[in-house]
CSV table of C-alpha atoms in Angstrom, one decimal:
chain,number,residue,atom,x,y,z
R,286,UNK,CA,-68.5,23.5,-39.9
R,287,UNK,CA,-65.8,23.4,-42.2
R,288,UNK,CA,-62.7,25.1,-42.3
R,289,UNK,CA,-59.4,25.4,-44.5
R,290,UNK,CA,-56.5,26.6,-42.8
R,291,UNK,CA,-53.8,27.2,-46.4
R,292,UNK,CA,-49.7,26.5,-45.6
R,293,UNK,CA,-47.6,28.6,-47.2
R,294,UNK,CA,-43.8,28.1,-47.3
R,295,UNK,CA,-42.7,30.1,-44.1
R,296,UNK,CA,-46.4,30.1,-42.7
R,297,UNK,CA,-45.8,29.3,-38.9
R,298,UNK,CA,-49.1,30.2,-37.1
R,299,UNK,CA,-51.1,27.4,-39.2
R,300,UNK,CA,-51.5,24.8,-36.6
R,301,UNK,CA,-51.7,27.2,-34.4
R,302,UNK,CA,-54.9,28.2,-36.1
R,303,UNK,CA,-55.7,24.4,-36.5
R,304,UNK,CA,-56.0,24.1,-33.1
R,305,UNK,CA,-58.1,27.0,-32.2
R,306,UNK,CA,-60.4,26.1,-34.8
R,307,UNK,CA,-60.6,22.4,-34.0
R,308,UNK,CA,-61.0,23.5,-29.9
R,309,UNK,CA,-64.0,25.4,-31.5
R,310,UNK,CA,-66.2,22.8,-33.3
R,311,UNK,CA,-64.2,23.5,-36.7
R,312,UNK,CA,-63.4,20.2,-39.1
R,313,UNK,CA,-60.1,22.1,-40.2
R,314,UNK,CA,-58.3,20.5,-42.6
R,315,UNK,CA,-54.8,21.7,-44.3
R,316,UNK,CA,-54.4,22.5,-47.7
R,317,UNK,CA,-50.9,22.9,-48.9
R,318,UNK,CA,-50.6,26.3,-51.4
R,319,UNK,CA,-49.7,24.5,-54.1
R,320,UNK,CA,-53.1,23.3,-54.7
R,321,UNK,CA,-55.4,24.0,-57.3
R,322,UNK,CA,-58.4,23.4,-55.4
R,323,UNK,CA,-60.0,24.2,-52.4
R,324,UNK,CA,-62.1,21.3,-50.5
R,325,UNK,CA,-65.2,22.0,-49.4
R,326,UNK,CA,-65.3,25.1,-46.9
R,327,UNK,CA,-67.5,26.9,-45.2
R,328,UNK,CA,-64.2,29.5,-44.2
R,329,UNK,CA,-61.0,29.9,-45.8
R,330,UNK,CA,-58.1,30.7,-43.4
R,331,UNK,CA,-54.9,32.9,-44.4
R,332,UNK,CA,-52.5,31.9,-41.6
R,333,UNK,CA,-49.8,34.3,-39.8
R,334,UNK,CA,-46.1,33.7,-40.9
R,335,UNK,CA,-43.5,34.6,-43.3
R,336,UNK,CA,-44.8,33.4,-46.1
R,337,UNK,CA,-42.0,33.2,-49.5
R,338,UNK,CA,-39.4,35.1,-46.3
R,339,UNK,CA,-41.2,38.4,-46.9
R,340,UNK,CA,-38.9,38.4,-50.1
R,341,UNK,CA,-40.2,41.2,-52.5
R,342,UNK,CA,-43.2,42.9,-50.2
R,343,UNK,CA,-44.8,40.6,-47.4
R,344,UNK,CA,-47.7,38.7,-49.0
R,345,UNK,CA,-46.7,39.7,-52.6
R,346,UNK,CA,-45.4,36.3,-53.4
R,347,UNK,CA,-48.0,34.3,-52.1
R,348,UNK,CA,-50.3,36.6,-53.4
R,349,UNK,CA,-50.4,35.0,-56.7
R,350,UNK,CA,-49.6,31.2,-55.5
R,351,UNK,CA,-51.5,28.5,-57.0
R,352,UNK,CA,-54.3,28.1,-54.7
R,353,UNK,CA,-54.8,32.2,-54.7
R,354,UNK,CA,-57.2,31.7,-57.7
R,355,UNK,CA,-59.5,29.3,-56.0
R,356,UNK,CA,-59.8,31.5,-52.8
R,357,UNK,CA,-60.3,34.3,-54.5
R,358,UNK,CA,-63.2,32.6,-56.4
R,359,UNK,CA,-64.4,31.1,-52.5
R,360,UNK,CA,-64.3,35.2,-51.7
R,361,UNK,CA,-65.9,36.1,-54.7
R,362,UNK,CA,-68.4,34.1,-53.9
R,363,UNK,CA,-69.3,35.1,-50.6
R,364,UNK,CA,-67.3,32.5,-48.7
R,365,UNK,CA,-66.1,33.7,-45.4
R,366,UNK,CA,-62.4,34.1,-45.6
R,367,UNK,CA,-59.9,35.4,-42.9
R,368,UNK,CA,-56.2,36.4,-43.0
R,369,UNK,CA,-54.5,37.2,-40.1
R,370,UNK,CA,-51.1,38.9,-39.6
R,371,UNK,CA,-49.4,37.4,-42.9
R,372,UNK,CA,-52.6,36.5,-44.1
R,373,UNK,CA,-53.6,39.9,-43.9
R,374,UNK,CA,-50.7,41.0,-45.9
R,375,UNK,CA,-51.7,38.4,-48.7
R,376,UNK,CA,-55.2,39.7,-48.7
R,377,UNK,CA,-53.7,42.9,-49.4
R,378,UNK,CA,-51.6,42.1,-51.8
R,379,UNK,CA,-54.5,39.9,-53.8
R,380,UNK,CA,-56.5,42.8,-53.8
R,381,UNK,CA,-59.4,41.4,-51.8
R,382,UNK,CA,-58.6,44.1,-49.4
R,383,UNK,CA,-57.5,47.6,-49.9
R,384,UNK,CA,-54.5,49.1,-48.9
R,385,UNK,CA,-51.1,47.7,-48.1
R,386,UNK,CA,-49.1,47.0,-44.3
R,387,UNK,CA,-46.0,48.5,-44.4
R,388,UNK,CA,-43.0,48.6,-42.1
R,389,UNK,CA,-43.8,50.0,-38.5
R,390,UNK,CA,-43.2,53.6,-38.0
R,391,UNK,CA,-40.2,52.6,-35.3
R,392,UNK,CA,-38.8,50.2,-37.4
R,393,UNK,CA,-38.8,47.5,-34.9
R,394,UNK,CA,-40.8,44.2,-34.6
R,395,UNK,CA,-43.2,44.5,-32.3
R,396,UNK,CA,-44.3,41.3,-30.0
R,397,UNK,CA,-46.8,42.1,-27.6
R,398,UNK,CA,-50.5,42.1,-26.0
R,399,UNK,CA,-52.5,44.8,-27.2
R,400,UNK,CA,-56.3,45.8,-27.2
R,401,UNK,CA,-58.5,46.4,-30.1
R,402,UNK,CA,-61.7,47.9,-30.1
R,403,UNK,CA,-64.6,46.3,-32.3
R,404,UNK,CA,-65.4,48.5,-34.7
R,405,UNK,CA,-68.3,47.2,-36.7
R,406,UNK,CA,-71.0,44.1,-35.2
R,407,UNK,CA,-72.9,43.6,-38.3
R,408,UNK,CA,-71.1,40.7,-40.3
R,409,UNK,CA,-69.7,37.2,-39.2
R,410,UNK,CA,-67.1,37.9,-37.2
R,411,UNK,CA,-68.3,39.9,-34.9
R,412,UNK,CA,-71.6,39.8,-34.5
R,413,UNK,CA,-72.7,38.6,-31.4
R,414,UNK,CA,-69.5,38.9,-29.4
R,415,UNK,CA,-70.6,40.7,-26.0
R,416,UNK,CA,-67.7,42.7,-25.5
R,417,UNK,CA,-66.7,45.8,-27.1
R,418,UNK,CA,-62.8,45.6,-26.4
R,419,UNK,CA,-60.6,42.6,-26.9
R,420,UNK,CA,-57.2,41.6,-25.6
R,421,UNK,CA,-55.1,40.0,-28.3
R,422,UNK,CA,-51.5,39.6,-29.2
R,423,UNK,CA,-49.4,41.0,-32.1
R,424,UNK,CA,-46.4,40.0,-33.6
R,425,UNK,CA,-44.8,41.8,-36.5
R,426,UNK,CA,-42.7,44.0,-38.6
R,427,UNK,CA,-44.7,45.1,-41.5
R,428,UNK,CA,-48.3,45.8,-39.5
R,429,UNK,CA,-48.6,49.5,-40.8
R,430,UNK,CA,-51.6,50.1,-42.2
R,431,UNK,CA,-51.6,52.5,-44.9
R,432,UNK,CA,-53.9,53.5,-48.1
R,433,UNK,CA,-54.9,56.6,-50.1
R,434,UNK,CA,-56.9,59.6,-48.9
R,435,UNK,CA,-59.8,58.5,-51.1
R,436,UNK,CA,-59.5,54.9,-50.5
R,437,UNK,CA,-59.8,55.5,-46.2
R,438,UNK,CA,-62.7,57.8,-46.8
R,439,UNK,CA,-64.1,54.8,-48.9
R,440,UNK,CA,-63.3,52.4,-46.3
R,441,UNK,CA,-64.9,54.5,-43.4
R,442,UNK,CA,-68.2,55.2,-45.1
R,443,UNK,CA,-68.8,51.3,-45.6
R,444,UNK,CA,-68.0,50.3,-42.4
R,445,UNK,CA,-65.0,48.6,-43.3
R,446,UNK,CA,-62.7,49.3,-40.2
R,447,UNK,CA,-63.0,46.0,-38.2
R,448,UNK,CA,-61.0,46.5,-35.3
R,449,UNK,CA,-58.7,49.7,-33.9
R,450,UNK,CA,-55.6,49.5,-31.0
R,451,UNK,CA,-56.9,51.3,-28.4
R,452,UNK,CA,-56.9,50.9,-24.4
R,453,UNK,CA,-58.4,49.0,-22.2
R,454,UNK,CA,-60.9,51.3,-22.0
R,455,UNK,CA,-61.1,51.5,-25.8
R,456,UNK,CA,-59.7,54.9,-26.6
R,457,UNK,CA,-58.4,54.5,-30.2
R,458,UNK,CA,-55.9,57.2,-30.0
R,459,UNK,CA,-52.6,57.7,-31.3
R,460,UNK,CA,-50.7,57.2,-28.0
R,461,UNK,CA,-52.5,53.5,-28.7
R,462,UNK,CA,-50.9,52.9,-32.2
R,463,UNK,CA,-48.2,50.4,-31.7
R,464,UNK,CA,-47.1,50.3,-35.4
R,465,UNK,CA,-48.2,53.9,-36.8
R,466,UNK,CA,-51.3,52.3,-38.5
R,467,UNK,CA,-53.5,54.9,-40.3
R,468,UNK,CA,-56.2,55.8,-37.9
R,469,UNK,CA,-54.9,53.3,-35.6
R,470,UNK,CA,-56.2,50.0,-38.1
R,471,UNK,CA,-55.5,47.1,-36.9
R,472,UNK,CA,-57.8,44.9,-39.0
R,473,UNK,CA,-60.3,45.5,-42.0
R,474,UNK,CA,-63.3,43.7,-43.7
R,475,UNK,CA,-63.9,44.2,-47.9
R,476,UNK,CA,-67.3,45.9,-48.6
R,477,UNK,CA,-69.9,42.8,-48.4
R,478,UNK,CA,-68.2,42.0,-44.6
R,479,UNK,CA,-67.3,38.5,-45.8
R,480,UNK,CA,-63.4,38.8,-45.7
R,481,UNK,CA,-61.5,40.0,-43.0
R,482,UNK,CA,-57.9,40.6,-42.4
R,483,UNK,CA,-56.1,41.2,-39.4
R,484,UNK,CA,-52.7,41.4,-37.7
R,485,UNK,CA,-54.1,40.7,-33.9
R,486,UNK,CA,-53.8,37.0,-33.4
R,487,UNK,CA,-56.7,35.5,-31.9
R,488,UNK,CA,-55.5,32.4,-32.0
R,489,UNK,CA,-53.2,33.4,-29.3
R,490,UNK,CA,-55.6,34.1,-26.9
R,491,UNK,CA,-57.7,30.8,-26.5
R,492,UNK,CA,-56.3,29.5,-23.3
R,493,UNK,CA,-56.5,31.1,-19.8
R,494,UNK,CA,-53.9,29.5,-18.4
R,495,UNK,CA,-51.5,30.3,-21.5
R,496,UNK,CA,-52.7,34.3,-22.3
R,497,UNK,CA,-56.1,34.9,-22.1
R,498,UNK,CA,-59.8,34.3,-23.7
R,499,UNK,CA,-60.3,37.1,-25.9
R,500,UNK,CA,-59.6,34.7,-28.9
R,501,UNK,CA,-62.1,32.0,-27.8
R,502,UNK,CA,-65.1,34.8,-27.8
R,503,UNK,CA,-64.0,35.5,-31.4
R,504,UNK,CA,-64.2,31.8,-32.5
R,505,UNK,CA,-66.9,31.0,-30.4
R,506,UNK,CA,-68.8,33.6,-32.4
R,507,UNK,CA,-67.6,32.6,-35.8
R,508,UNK,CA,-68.8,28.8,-35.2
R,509,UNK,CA,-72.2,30.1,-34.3
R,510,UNK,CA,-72.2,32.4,-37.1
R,511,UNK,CA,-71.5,30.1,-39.7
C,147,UNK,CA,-32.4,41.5,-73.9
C,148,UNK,CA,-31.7,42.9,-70.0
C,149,UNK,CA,-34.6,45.5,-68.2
C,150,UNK,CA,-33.8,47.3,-65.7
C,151,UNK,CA,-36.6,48.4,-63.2
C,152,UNK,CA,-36.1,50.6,-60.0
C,153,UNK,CA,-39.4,51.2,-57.7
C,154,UNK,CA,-39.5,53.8,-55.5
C,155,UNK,CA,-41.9,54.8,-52.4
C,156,UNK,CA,-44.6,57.3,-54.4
C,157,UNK,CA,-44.1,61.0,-53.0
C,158,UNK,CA,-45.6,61.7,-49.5
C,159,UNK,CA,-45.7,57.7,-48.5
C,160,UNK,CA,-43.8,57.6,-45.4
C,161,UNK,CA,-40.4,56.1,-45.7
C,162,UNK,CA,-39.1,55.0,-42.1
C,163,UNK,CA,-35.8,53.0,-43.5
C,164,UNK,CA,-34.8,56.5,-45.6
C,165,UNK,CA,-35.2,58.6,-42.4
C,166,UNK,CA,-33.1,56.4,-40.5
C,167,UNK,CA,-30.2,56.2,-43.2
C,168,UNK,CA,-30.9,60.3,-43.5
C,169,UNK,CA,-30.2,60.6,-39.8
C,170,UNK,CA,-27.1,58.2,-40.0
C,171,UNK,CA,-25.7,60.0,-42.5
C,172,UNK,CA,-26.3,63.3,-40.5
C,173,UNK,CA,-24.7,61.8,-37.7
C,174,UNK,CA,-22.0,60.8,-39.6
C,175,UNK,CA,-20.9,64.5,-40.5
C,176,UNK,CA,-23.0,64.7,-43.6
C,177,UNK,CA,-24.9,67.4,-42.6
C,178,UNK,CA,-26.0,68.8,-45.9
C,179,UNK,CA,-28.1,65.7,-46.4
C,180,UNK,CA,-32.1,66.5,-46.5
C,181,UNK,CA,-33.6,64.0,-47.0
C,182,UNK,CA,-32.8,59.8,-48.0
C,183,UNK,CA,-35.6,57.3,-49.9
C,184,UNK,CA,-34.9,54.4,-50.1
C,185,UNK,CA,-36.1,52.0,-53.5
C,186,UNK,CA,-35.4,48.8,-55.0
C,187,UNK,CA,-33.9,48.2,-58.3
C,188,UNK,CA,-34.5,44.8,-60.8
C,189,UNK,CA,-32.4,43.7,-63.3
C,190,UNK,CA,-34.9,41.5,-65.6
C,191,UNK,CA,-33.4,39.3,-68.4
C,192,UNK,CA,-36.2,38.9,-70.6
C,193,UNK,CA,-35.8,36.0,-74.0
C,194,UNK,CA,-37.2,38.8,-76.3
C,195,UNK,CA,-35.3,40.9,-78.8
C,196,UNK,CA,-37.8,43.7,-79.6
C,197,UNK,CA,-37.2,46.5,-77.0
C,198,UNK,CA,-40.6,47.8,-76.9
C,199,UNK,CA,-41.7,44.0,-76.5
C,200,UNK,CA,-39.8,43.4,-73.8
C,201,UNK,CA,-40.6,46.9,-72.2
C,202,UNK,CA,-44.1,46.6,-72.1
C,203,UNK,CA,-44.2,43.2,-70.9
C,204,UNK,CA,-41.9,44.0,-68.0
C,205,UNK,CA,-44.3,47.4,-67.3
C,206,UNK,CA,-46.9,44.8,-67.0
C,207,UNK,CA,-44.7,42.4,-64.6
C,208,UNK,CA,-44.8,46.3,-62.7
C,209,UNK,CA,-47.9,47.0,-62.5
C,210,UNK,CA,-49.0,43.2,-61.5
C,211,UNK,CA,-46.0,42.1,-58.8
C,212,UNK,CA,-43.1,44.1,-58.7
C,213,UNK,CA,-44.6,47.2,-57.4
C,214,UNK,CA,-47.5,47.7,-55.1
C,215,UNK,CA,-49.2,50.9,-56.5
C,216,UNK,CA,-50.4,52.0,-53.5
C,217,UNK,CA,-47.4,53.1,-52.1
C,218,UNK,CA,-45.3,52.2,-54.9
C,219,UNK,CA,-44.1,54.1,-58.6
C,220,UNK,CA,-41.8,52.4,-61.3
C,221,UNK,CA,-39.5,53.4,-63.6
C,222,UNK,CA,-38.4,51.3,-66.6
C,223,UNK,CA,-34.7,52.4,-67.5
């Protein structure tokens, strides 16, 4: 199993990510954004940072870095591709996801554990995780969610919400919306399921003596998936 | 030749930085102030001399990285 976790200037969660997806069976390697190519990957990862500073709009400038065209191609192509927090942002912002994160509703960064309810089972990611409500951590400014009337209706009717804030018992109400995200969105897939982006970091949660094990679930299921 | 850009937050997109500055300014006895949204504004030097030319390429520079349309307008002064 194969994985390519991309650096970005300002990306700090990408050996972060290399170690949850090395703990996990992954042969991760790092490819540096300047890069035309892509080696050989069975998943593309978009890491969590602040990629370019967040100058213009989060994402925007790595958005159209070097190395964009090839993942894009990878997604295109049905590769299995995954932005979280930042990467998220950039998927955005490439288009390989609709809508856009902006600033939180409270205008403050938010740091903290929060739970997320699985929306949709039937792709990769989330397939045969045995849980319907996982603890994960957040960390950022710009988390959001927002897109057009027509574009959420769009988005609903393919199954494209991935993961909600909710409870721990999984209500996905507005008293559980850290950021102001429309109908509570924490994370999305495109319409074939093979990209996802997300601002929860699973990466966070992959030790029980550090946070918690939400995260391992979530990588143990994508290395059997894949 | 110099373009000048200024994007704006498109009409109903909330605008959470505009509030706050609305609400400052409120608080700051300038109470006949509505409403505040905020934008951001480019000055683009662009090696062309036709106008149009330069125009349209920098509406294209819009439409592809300066502005996200989904939340996003632009106006090319």
């Amino acid at each position: 199993m194969k994985s390519s976790v991309i650096i970005f200037p300002g990306s700090n969660c990408d050996r972060d990510m290399d170690v949850a997806l090395k703990k996990f069976g992954f042969k991760n390697q790092m490819v540096w954004h300047n890069d035309a190519e892509i080696p050989k990957s069975d998943m593309i990862v978009l890491p969590g940072g602040f990629s370019y500073g967040d100058y213009l709009r989060c994402g925007s400038i790595a958005g159209k870095s070097r190395i964009i065209k090839s993942v894009i191609n990878f997604a295109n192509s049905g590769g299995l591709v995954l932005g979280i927090c930042n990467g998220f942002q950039i998927l955005t912002e490439t288009g390989l996801l609709p809508g856009i994160l902006q600033q939180n509703k409270y205008l403050n960064f938010i740091c903290t554990n929060v739970f997320v309810k699985i929306k949709n089972k039937e792709n990769k990611f989330f397939n045969r995780i045995n849980k319907e409500v996982l603890e994960l951590h957040i960390a950022h400014n710009e988390g959001n969610y927002f897109c057009s009337n027509d574009e959420l209706k769009l988005i609903e009717d393919n199954g494209q919400i991935a993961v909600t804030y909710c409870d721990e018992k999984g209500n996905d109400d507005e008293y559980n919306n850290p950021n102001g995200a429309i109908k509570n969105i924490a994370g999305i897939f495109n319409k074939d399921k093979n990209i996802l982006g997300m601002m929860p970091h699973p990466e966070r949660m992959i030790d029980p003596f550090l946070s918690g094990e939400d995260g391992s679930l979530f990588f143990e299921n994508l290395v059997g998936s894949l | 030749m110099k373009v000048k850009v200024i994007v704006t937050l498109k009409n109903g997109v909330l605008d959470p930085q505009g509030k706050a500055i609305q609400q400052t300014l409120n608080g700051m006895t300038f109470d006949n102030v509505s409403e505040v949204r905020q934008g951001k504004y480019f000055d683009i030097e662009v090696n062309e001399s036709d106008e149009s030319k330069a125009k349209s390429q920098v509406e294209e520079m819009c439409k592809k990285l300066l502005a996200n349309l989904v939340i996003e307008d632009f106006k090319i002064l």
